[in-house]
C-alpha cells in the first residue's frame, strides 16, 4: 500500500510540475489563418520546420508582407514574450515561398496613411531597475516604425510591462487634435484585460517624417477595490486648451468602511509646433 501511495504522489507531482511549466502564447501574438501580416523584426528567420533548431531557409526584412497559412501548436517563450510558430507564404521576386517563423517577430498592428507604412510590434525584453522595491523587473519594449516603401524613416520605443500585460493590442490613427504642425496622431495600446493587470496607452505625433512620443499613460484597477486612470485632454476635447495637452489622473481606493476615496491631479504640457515641455 505504501508503494501505491508513493507512486500516486509521484504521478501527481509530475502532473502539477508539467502544468506549471506549460507555456501559453500571449494574446497579442494570436494571428488568424488565411490573413496577411507584416514582419516587424529585421532579419526574421524563416525555418524549414517550426522550432529554433530547424534549418534556416531564408530571412525577411521589416515590412515584408506574409500570409498566415497555419498556427502551429508549439509555443516559444523568449524572456517575457511567448508566441506560437506560424507557417507562412511570401513573395520573393516572382517566386512564392513557404516556411515557418516565430510569431513574436510579426507586427501586432500595422497601418498605412499618406504613403507611409506604420508598424507596431514587440521588440525585446530588458531588465529595468525598480527603485521603489529595490529590485530588477522584466519589461517588454514595444516599438513603432514608419517606412516609406522599404526605407525606414523613423522609429521609437517604449515600455509595455510584462507578459501578463500582453493579452490584447490595438493600433489606430487619430486626428492631429488641433495641434500646430502635427500631421496626425498614432495610438498604440496593450492591455492585460484582468483585475490588477495594467494597460498602457502610447500616443505618438507624426510630423515632418518624425515620430514624437508623448508621456505614456497607464491604467489599472481591481473592480470594487481601486483604480488608477490616466488620460490626455487635447485642444479638440472638452476642457482642452490651445497649443497644449493636459494629462489628467484619477485615483480611487475603497477604505475599510467601503467608502470610495478619490484623488485628482493634472499636468499641462505646452506644444510649440515641434516639441512639448511641462508647463
Coordinates of N, CA and C in Angstrom, one line a residue, residues 10 20 39 60 90 125 135 148 153 174 205 207 224 231 252 264:
X10 N 4.0 10.6 -6.8 CA 4.9 11.0 -7.8 C 4.2 11.4 -9.1
X20 N 2.7 23.7 -14.4 CA 3.4 24.9 -14.1 C 4.3 25.3 -15.2
X39 N 6.1 41.6 -41.2 CA 7.2 41.4 -40.4 C 7.6 42.7 -39.6
X60 N 13.7 37.5 -43.5 CA 12.8 38.5 -44.0 C 13.0 39.8 -43.3
X90 N 5.1 33.8 -48.7 CA 5.5 35.2 -49.0 C 6.1 35.2 -50.4
X125 N 12.8 42.2 -24.5 CA 12.6 42.3 -23.1 C 13.9 42.8 -22.5
X135 N 14.6 46.3 -6.8 CA 14.6 45.0 -7.5 C 14.7 45.2 -9.0
X148 N 8.8 54.3 -45.7 CA 8.4 54.8 -47.0 C 8.9 53.8 -48.0
X153 N 12.1 55.3 -42.0 CA 12.2 56.8 -41.9 C 12.5 57.2 -40.4
X174 N -5.4 58.7 -35.2 CA -6.3 59.7 -34.8 C -6.0 61.0 -35.5
X205 N 3.0 61.5 -32.0 CA 2.7 62.5 -33.0 C 3.5 62.2 -34.2
X207 N 5.0 64.2 -37.5 CA 5.2 65.5 -38.2 C 6.5 65.5 -38.9
X224 N -14.2 47.3 -7.7 CA -14.7 47.5 -6.3 C -13.7 47.7 -5.3
X231 N -5.4 59.9 -18.6 CA -5.9 60.3 -20.0 C -5.4 61.6 -20.4
X252 N -8.8 56.0 -7.3 CA -9.9 55.7 -6.4 C -9.5 54.5 -5.5
X264 N -7.6 63.5 -7.6 CA -7.4 64.0 -8.9 C -6.2 64.9 -9.0

